[in-house]
Amino acid sequence: MKIKARKMPAKRAWRKLVKKQQRHRRRQKQARQREKDEAIEEKARESDPEYQAYLKQQVELEQFQRLASERLRQHEEEAWLRREALAQHQFQIDAAKRAQQEAEVDRLRAQQAEALAAQQEEQRKRREESKRLADAAAAEFEAMLHRMHEYMEDTEERSPPAELRRVVETHPEERLCEFYTRTNCCRYGHSCTFNHRRPMLAKILLIRHFYTHPLLQVDATHKEYAGADEHLELTQHDLRADYDEFFKDATGELEKFGKIVNFRTVCNTLPHLRGHVFVEYAHERFALRAFINLQGRYYAARRLNVEFSNLKAWRGAVCGT
Ligand SMILES: [Zn+2]
């Protein structure tokens, strides 16, 4: 550019500069005139009451807007403070609730632990008590056996001691169980609510379920099925023959303890009566000897269950000999 400018003739450059200055002055003049016009115009406007009113209105409007936005800001701040206070309050409520729940959980846990401990203690006591009772019963039975031995070996033939004359009662305050009194057996067993009376010594021994036979195992109410199973070949004749054999075998054993005057078997299919054998000895001493000697003995792979009986009449209790 410098090279070009140097090439430009000085006259031409001068004219250009003059024109530029002329333009500048003209613009300045115009601007001054415009300002003057505007000032005049402004003055005229300012003296116009309508314009004055407009300006006032503008100022009022601005003020109103400022006040409104200030009020809104205050309102928002108050709302925020209220929300914050509410949140704080809720937080405190929640914290209190949590603390209460935790305390409740702790309390329940403690309660459960206490209950468990109490339960364990109760179980321990029950175990101890049942062991104590079992020990006491065993000791009593031993003592009774001892008394029985003494009486049995007594050569002076004295009457039995008072302990052996005792009668054991299951519910002394209740009336007698009719069935037990008549048969010495009761389908309810130990759970019967009536009174079962059992002597500690008698001439008659009861050996429960002593005689077992397939025909006796059949439930009386299902006789029609009896012929269809393994009992097909068995008849009443077989039962009789088998029973005769049992009778010979059993009396042979039992007579070793003394003279037998009666031997009766309950040939009943009812489960609580089935195969019970009553053995009446001529003397209580014989029955006692049998009782002592049969303790813990087995017959046909079954442990013998022997007790004294106070049966008054055979009729009604047994159906065979
Ligand atoms: Zn009963």
Coordinates of C-alpha atoms in Angstrom, one line a residue, residues 79-201:
A79 CA -42.3 -19.5 52.0
W80 CA -38.7 -20.9 51.9
L81 CA -38.3 -20.3 55.6
R82 CA -41.6 -22.0 56.3
R83 CA -40.7 -25.0 54.2
E84 CA -37.3 -25.2 55.9
A85 CA -38.9 -25.0 59.4
L86 CA -41.4 -27.6 58.3
A87 CA -38.6 -29.9 57.0
Q88 CA -36.7 -29.4 60.3
H89 CA -39.8 -30.3 62.2
Q90 CA -40.5 -33.3 60.1
F91 CA -36.8 -34.4 60.5
Q92 CA -37.2 -34.2 64.3
I93 CA -40.4 -36.2 64.1
D94 CA -38.8 -38.8 61.9
A95 CA -35.7 -39.0 64.2
A96 CA -38.0 -39.3 67.2
K97 CA -40.0 -42.0 65.4
R98 CA -36.8 -43.9 64.4
A99 CA -35.5 -43.7 68.0
Q100 CA -38.9 -45.0 69.3
Q101 CA -38.9 -47.8 66.7
E102 CA -35.3 -48.8 67.7
A103 CA -36.2 -48.7 71.3
E104 CA -39.3 -50.9 70.6
V105 CA -37.1 -53.4 68.7
D106 CA -34.6 -53.5 71.6
R107 CA -37.5 -53.9 74.0
L108 CA -39.0 -56.8 72.0
R109 CA -35.6 -58.4 71.6
A110 CA -35.0 -58.2 75.4
Q111 CA -38.5 -59.5 76.0
Q112 CA -37.9 -62.5 73.6
A113 CA -34.6 -63.3 75.2
E114 CA -36.3 -63.2 78.6
A115 CA -39.1 -65.4 77.4
L116 CA -36.6 -67.9 75.9
A117 CA -34.6 -67.9 79.1
A118 CA -37.8 -68.4 81.1
Q119 CA -38.9 -71.2 78.7
Q120 CA -35.5 -72.9 79.0
E121 CA -35.6 -72.6 82.7
E122 CA -39.1 -74.0 82.8
Q123 CA -38.0 -77.0 80.5
R124 CA -35.1 -77.6 82.8
K125 CA -37.4 -77.6 85.8
R126 CA -39.8 -79.9 84.1
R127 CA -37.1 -82.3 83.1
E128 CA -35.7 -82.3 86.7
E129 CA -39.2 -82.8 88.1
S130 CA -40.0 -85.7 85.8
K131 CA -36.6 -87.2 86.6
R132 CA -37.3 -86.7 90.3
L133 CA -40.8 -88.3 89.9
A134 CA -39.3 -91.2 87.9
D135 CA -36.6 -91.7 90.4
A136 CA -39.1 -91.6 93.3
A137 CA -41.4 -94.1 91.5
A138 CA -38.5 -96.4 90.9
A139 CA -37.3 -96.1 94.5
E140 CA -40.9 -96.8 95.7
F141 CA -41.2 -99.8 93.4
E142 CA -37.8 -101.1 94.7
A143 CA -39.0 -100.6 98.3
M144 CA -42.2 -102.3 97.5
L145 CA -40.4 -105.3 95.9
H146 CA -38.2 -105.4 99.0
R147 CA -41.3 -105.5 101.3
M148 CA -42.8 -108.2 99.0
H149 CA -39.6 -110.3 99.3
E150 CA -39.7 -109.9 103.1
Y151 CA -43.3 -111.0 103.2
M152 CA -42.7 -113.9 100.8
E153 CA -39.8 -115.3 102.7
D154 CA -41.4 -114.8 106.1
T155 CA -41.5 -118.3 107.5
E156 CA -43.9 -117.4 110.3
E157 CA -46.8 -117.0 107.9
R158 CA -47.7 -113.6 109.3
S159 CA -50.3 -111.5 107.4
P160 CA -48.9 -109.1 104.8
P161 CA -47.7 -105.6 106.0
A162 CA -49.9 -102.6 105.6
E163 CA -48.0 -101.3 102.6
L164 CA -48.9 -104.4 100.6
R165 CA -52.6 -104.0 101.7
R166 CA -52.7 -100.7 100.0
V167 CA -54.9 -100.1 97.0
V168 CA -53.6 -97.7 94.3
E169 CA -56.3 -95.3 93.0
T170 CA -55.9 -93.2 89.9
H171 CA -58.6 -90.6 90.8
P172 CA -59.7 -91.3 94.5
E173 CA -62.1 -88.3 94.3
E174 CA -64.0 -89.6 91.3
R175 CA -66.5 -92.4 91.1
L176 CA -65.2 -95.9 90.1
C177 CA -64.7 -96.7 86.5
E178 CA -67.3 -99.4 85.8
F179 CA -65.4 -101.0 83.1
Y180 CA -62.1 -101.2 85.0
T181 CA -63.9 -102.5 88.1
R182 CA -65.6 -105.3 86.1
T183 CA -62.7 -106.3 83.8
N184 CA -59.6 -104.6 85.3
C185 CA -59.1 -103.1 81.9
C186 CA -60.2 -99.8 80.5
R187 CA -59.9 -98.7 76.9
Y188 CA -58.9 -95.2 78.1
G189 CA -56.0 -96.5 80.2
H190 CA -54.2 -93.9 82.2
S191 CA -56.2 -91.1 80.6
C192 CA -59.5 -92.4 82.0
T193 CA -61.1 -89.7 84.2
F194 CA -62.8 -92.2 86.5
N195 CA -61.2 -94.0 89.3
H196 CA -59.2 -97.2 88.7
R197 CA -58.5 -99.2 91.9
R198 CA -55.6 -101.7 91.8
P199 CA -54.4 -103.8 94.8
M200 CA -50.7 -104.0 95.7
L201 CA -51.3 -107.7 96.6

